[in-house]
Amino acid sequence: NRITAARLALGGMAATPKRGLQTEAALLNIDLSDESIWGPAITAIAQDYQPISDMRASATYRLETAQSLLYKALIEIAGDADVRLLGQRGEAA
C-alpha cells in the first residue's frame, strides 16, 4: 500500500505540458491507507505548475482541478471500490 514510483505530467496548465517533479517526489512512499498524509503531495502541484488564465479557464480553476484529480486518483489507487476517476463504479447508465 505504498507508492514506490510515480510519474505525473499535466497539460492544459500552461503553453506546454510538463512533468511535476516535486509532486512525484512528494508521492513517493505515501501510505495509501492513510489519507491524512496525502496533503503534501496534492499541494505540491502548486510548486510544479503556475497555471495560466485564459478564455477557457482561470489559473485558480486549473490548479484546483489538477489537485482534485490527483486526490481522486489516489482514492482509486488505494482501492476504494465506490470511486473511479470518471464516476461511480457499477452498472453502466
PDB file of N, CA, C and O in Angstrom, residues 56-93:
ATOM      1  N   ARG A  56     -10.626  29.993 -21.566  1.00  0.00           N
ATOM      2  CA  ARG A  56     -11.197  28.684 -21.244  1.00  0.00           C
ATOM      3  C   ARG A  56     -11.277  28.410 -19.753  1.00  0.00           C
ATOM      4  O   ARG A  56     -12.167  27.703 -19.299  1.00  0.00           O
ATOM      5  N   ALA A  57     -10.318  28.934 -18.976  1.00  0.00           N
ATOM      6  CA  ALA A  57     -10.317  28.654 -17.532  1.00  0.00           C
ATOM      7  C   ALA A  57      -9.354  29.594 -16.822  1.00  0.00           C
ATOM      8  O   ALA A  57      -8.351  30.025 -17.400  1.00  0.00           O
ATOM      9  N   SER A  58      -9.662  29.862 -15.567  1.00  0.00           N
ATOM     10  CA  SER A  58      -8.758  30.692 -14.762  1.00  0.00           C
ATOM     11  C   SER A  58      -7.622  29.830 -14.211  1.00  0.00           C
ATOM     12  O   SER A  58      -7.728  28.602 -14.137  1.00  0.00           O
ATOM     13  N   ALA A  59      -6.564  30.477 -13.816  1.00  0.00           N
ATOM     14  CA  ALA A  59      -5.431  29.773 -13.216  1.00  0.00           C
ATOM     15  C   ALA A  59      -5.871  29.044 -11.949  1.00  0.00           C
ATOM     16  O   ALA A  59      -5.463  27.903 -11.699  1.00  0.00           O
ATOM     17  N   THR A  60      -6.713  29.674 -11.165  1.00  0.00           N
ATOM     18  CA  THR A  60      -7.201  29.055  -9.926  1.00  0.00           C
ATOM     19  C   THR A  60      -7.986  27.789 -10.223  1.00  0.00           C
ATOM     20  O   THR A  60      -7.788  26.749  -9.580  1.00  0.00           O
ATOM     21  N   TYR A  61      -8.862  27.853 -11.202  1.00  0.00           N
ATOM     22  CA  TYR A  61      -9.655  26.684 -11.584  1.00  0.00           C
ATOM     23  C   TYR A  61      -8.747  25.546 -12.047  1.00  0.00           C
ATOM     24  O   TYR A  61      -8.925  24.395 -11.650  1.00  0.00           O
ATOM     25  N   ARG A  62      -7.762  25.851 -12.877  1.00  0.00           N
ATOM     26  CA  ARG A  62      -6.850  24.829 -13.386  1.00  0.00           C
ATOM     27  C   ARG A  62      -6.099  24.144 -12.246  1.00  0.00           C
ATOM     28  O   ARG A  62      -5.959  22.922 -12.221  1.00  0.00           O
ATOM     29  N   LEU A  63      -5.589  24.941 -11.311  1.00  0.00           N
ATOM     30  CA  LEU A  63      -4.832  24.379 -10.193  1.00  0.00           C
ATOM     31  C   LEU A  63      -5.728  23.523  -9.302  1.00  0.00           C
ATOM     32  O   LEU A  63      -5.365  22.395  -8.943  1.00  0.00           O
ATOM     33  N   GLU A  64      -6.899  24.025  -8.958  1.00  0.00           N
ATOM     34  CA  GLU A  64      -7.808  23.259  -8.101  1.00  0.00           C
ATOM     35  C   GLU A  64      -8.260  21.964  -8.769  1.00  0.00           C
ATOM     36  O   GLU A  64      -8.398  20.936  -8.116  1.00  0.00           O
ATOM     37  N   THR A  65      -8.472  22.017 -10.072  1.00  0.00           N
ATOM     38  CA  THR A  65      -8.876  20.821 -10.805  1.00  0.00           C
ATOM     39  C   THR A  65      -7.759  19.790 -10.821  1.00  0.00           C
ATOM     40  O   THR A  65      -7.997  18.596 -10.590  1.00  0.00           O
ATOM     41  N   ALA A  66      -6.536  20.236 -11.062  1.00  0.00           N
ATOM     42  CA  ALA A  66      -5.398  19.310 -11.063  1.00  0.00           C
ATOM     43  C   ALA A  66      -5.230  18.661  -9.688  1.00  0.00           C
ATOM     44  O   ALA A  66      -5.003  17.446  -9.587  1.00  0.00           O
ATOM     45  N   GLN A  67      -5.360  19.436  -8.639  1.00  0.00           N
ATOM     46  CA  GLN A  67      -5.235  18.889  -7.289  1.00  0.00           C
ATOM     47  C   GLN A  67      -6.365  17.897  -6.996  1.00  0.00           C
ATOM     48  O   GLN A  67      -6.129  16.840  -6.404  1.00  0.00           O
ATOM     49  N   SER A  68      -7.568  18.214  -7.423  1.00  0.00           N
ATOM     50  CA  SER A  68      -8.698  17.314  -7.214  1.00  0.00           C
ATOM     51  C   SER A  68      -8.532  16.009  -7.979  1.00  0.00           C
ATOM     52  O   SER A  68      -8.869  14.933  -7.472  1.00  0.00           O
ATOM     53  N   LEU A  69      -8.005  16.087  -9.194  1.00  0.00           N
ATOM     54  CA  LEU A  69      -7.785  14.870  -9.978  1.00  0.00           C
ATOM     55  C   LEU A  69      -6.739  13.978  -9.336  1.00  0.00           C
ATOM     56  O   LEU A  69      -6.875  12.748  -9.339  1.00  0.00           O
ATOM     57  N   LEU A  70      -5.691  14.566  -8.770  1.00  0.00           N
ATOM     58  CA  LEU A  70      -4.695  13.755  -8.070  1.00  0.00           C
ATOM     59  C   LEU A  70      -5.324  13.090  -6.848  1.00  0.00           C
ATOM     60  O   LEU A  70      -5.105  11.907  -6.593  1.00  0.00           O
ATOM     61  N   TYR A  71      -6.115  13.840  -6.098  1.00  0.00           N
ATOM     62  CA  TYR A  71      -6.799  13.275  -4.929  1.00  0.00           C
ATOM     63  C   TYR A  71      -7.687  12.104  -5.331  1.00  0.00           C
ATOM     64  O   TYR A  71      -7.654  11.034  -4.724  1.00  0.00           O
ATOM     65  N   LYS A  72      -8.476  12.284  -6.382  1.00  0.00           N
ATOM     66  CA  LYS A  72      -9.354  11.213  -6.845  1.00  0.00           C
ATOM     67  C   LYS A  72      -8.556  10.011  -7.334  1.00  0.00           C
ATOM     68  O   LYS A  72      -8.946   8.863  -7.116  1.00  0.00           O
ATOM     69  N   ALA A  73      -7.425  10.254  -7.986  1.00  0.00           N
ATOM     70  CA  ALA A  73      -6.574   9.145  -8.442  1.00  0.00           C
ATOM     71  C   ALA A  73      -6.033   8.368  -7.248  1.00  0.00           C
ATOM     72  O   ALA A  73      -6.005   7.128  -7.267  1.00  0.00           O
ATOM     73  N   LEU A  74      -5.616   9.070  -6.209  1.00  0.00           N
ATOM     74  CA  LEU A  74      -5.109   8.384  -5.013  1.00  0.00           C
ATOM     75  C   LEU A  74      -6.203   7.547  -4.356  1.00  0.00           C
ATOM     76  O   LEU A  74      -5.941   6.427  -3.900  1.00  0.00           O
ATOM     77  N   ILE A  75      -7.418   8.065  -4.325  1.00  0.00           N
ATOM     78  CA  ILE A  75      -8.539   7.291  -3.774  1.00  0.00           C
ATOM     79  C   ILE A  75      -8.724   6.009  -4.569  1.00  0.00           C
ATOM     80  O   ILE A  75      -8.866   4.920  -4.015  1.00  0.00           O
ATOM     81  N   GLU A  76      -8.709   6.129  -5.894  1.00  0.00           N
ATOM     82  CA  GLU A  76      -8.916   4.945  -6.729  1.00  0.00           C
ATOM     83  C   GLU A  76      -7.768   3.954  -6.588  1.00  0.00           C
ATOM     84  O   GLU A  76      -7.982   2.752  -6.452  1.00  0.00           O
ATOM     85  N   ILE A  77      -6.542   4.461  -6.576  1.00  0.00           N
ATOM     86  CA  ILE A  77      -5.381   3.576  -6.435  1.00  0.00           C
ATOM     87  C   ILE A  77      -5.410   2.868  -5.082  1.00  0.00           C
ATOM     88  O   ILE A  77      -5.023   1.702  -4.970  1.00  0.00           O
ATOM     89  N   ALA A  78      -5.894   3.569  -4.059  1.00  0.00           N
ATOM     90  CA  ALA A  78      -5.968   2.981  -2.721  1.00  0.00           C
ATOM     91  C   ALA A  78      -6.981   1.844  -2.656  1.00  0.00           C
ATOM     92  O   ALA A  78      -6.986   1.081  -1.700  1.00  0.00           O
ATOM     93  N   GLY A  79      -7.833   1.749  -3.665  1.00  0.00           N
ATOM     94  CA  GLY A  79      -8.732   0.614  -3.746  1.00  0.00           C
ATOM     95  C   GLY A  79     -10.133   0.853  -3.257  1.00  0.00           C
ATOM     96  O   GLY A  79     -10.864  -0.091  -2.999  1.00  0.00           O
ATOM     97  N   ASP A  80     -10.562   2.100  -3.146  1.00  0.00           N
ATOM     98  CA  ASP A  80     -11.941   2.365  -2.752  1.00  0.00           C
ATOM     99  C   ASP A  80     -12.846   1.883  -3.885  1.00  0.00           C
ATOM    100  O   ASP A  80     -12.834   2.421  -4.977  1.00  0.00           O
ATOM    101  N   ALA A  81     -13.618   0.886  -3.609  1.00  0.00           N
ATOM    102  CA  ALA A  81     -14.426   0.232  -4.642  1.00  0.00           C
ATOM    103  C   ALA A  81     -15.531   1.109  -5.197  1.00  0.00           C
ATOM    104  O   ALA A  81     -16.078   0.820  -6.243  1.00  0.00           O
ATOM    105  N   ASP A  82     -15.881   2.194  -4.494  1.00  0.00           N
ATOM    106  CA  ASP A  82     -17.006   3.014  -4.938  1.00  0.00           C
ATOM    107  C   ASP A  82     -16.599   4.238  -5.742  1.00  0.00           C
ATOM    108  O   ASP A  82     -17.449   4.998  -6.167  1.00  0.00           O
ATOM    109  N   VAL A  83     -15.313   4.481  -5.927  1.00  0.00           N
ATOM    110  CA  VAL A  83     -14.872   5.708  -6.591  1.00  0.00           C
ATOM    111  C   VAL A  83     -14.018   5.366  -7.797  1.00  0.00           C
ATOM    112  O   VAL A  83     -13.142   4.522  -7.735  1.00  0.00           O
ATOM    113  N   ARG A  84     -14.305   6.046  -8.886  1.00  0.00           N
ATOM    114  CA  ARG A  84     -13.478   5.967 -10.091  1.00  0.00           C
ATOM    115  C   ARG A  84     -13.237   7.376 -10.553  1.00  0.00           C
ATOM    116  O   ARG A  84     -13.965   8.292 -10.222  1.00  0.00           O
ATOM    117  N   LEU A  85     -12.213   7.565 -11.358  1.00  0.00           N
ATOM    118  CA  LEU A  85     -11.904   8.900 -11.849  1.00  0.00           C
ATOM    119  C   LEU A  85     -13.057   9.513 -12.620  1.00  0.00           C
ATOM    120  O   LEU A  85     -13.245  10.708 -12.616  1.00  0.00           O
ATOM    121  N   LEU A  86     -13.852   8.702 -13.268  1.00  0.00           N
ATOM    122  CA  LEU A  86     -14.937   9.218 -14.094  1.00  0.00           C
ATOM    123  C   LEU A  86     -16.305   8.968 -13.506  1.00  0.00           C
ATOM    124  O   LEU A  86     -17.301   9.059 -14.196  1.00  0.00           O
ATOM    125  N   GLY A  87     -16.386   8.640 -12.234  1.00  0.00           N
ATOM    126  CA  GLY A  87     -17.689   8.466 -11.621  1.00  0.00           C
ATOM    127  C   GLY A  87     -17.753   7.252 -10.729  1.00  0.00           C
ATOM    128  O   GLY A  87     -16.740   6.724 -10.314  1.00  0.00           O
ATOM    129  N   GLN A  88     -18.945   6.804 -10.478  1.00  0.00           N
ATOM    130  CA  GLN A  88     -19.167   5.667  -9.591  1.00  0.00           C
ATOM    131  C   GLN A  88     -18.993   4.360 -10.350  1.00  0.00           C
ATOM    132  O   GLN A  88     -19.417   4.233 -11.509  1.00  0.00           O
ATOM    133  N   ARG A  89     -18.401   3.371  -9.702  1.00  0.00           N
ATOM    134  CA  ARG A  89     -18.322   2.044 -10.298  1.00  0.00           C
ATOM    135  C   ARG A  89     -19.679   1.384 -10.203  1.00  0.00           C
ATOM    136  O   ARG A  89     -20.447   1.627  -9.294  1.00  0.00           O
ATOM    137  N   GLY A  90     -19.950   0.527 -11.126  1.00  0.00           N
ATOM    138  CA  GLY A  90     -21.213  -0.185 -11.086  1.00  0.00           C
ATOM    139  C   GLY A  90     -21.761  -0.343 -12.471  1.00  0.00           C
ATOM    140  O   GLY A  90     -21.038  -0.283 -13.462  1.00  0.00           O
ATOM    141  N   GLU A  91     -23.046  -0.542 -12.561  1.00  0.00           N
ATOM    142  CA  GLU A  91     -23.679  -0.751 -13.860  1.00  0.00           C
ATOM    143  C   GLU A  91     -23.616   0.497 -14.707  1.00  0.00           C
ATOM    144  O   GLU A  91     -23.719   1.610 -14.207  1.00  0.00           O
ATOM    145  N   ALA A  92     -23.462   0.301 -15.996  1.00  0.00           N
ATOM    146  CA  ALA A  92     -23.470   1.436 -16.933  1.00  0.00           C
ATOM    147  C   ALA A  92     -24.857   2.028 -16.966  1.00  0.00           C
ATOM    148  O   ALA A  92     -25.859   1.313 -16.915  1.00  0.00           O
ATOM    149  N   ALA A  93     -24.895   3.337 -17.077  1.00  0.00           N
ATOM    150  CA  ALA A  93     -26.206   4.013 -17.107  1.00  0.00           C
ATOM    151  C   ALA A  93     -26.836   3.917 -18.474  1.00  0.00           C
ATOM    152  O   ALA A  93     -26.233   3.753 -19.467  1.00  0.00           O
TER     153      ALA A  93
END
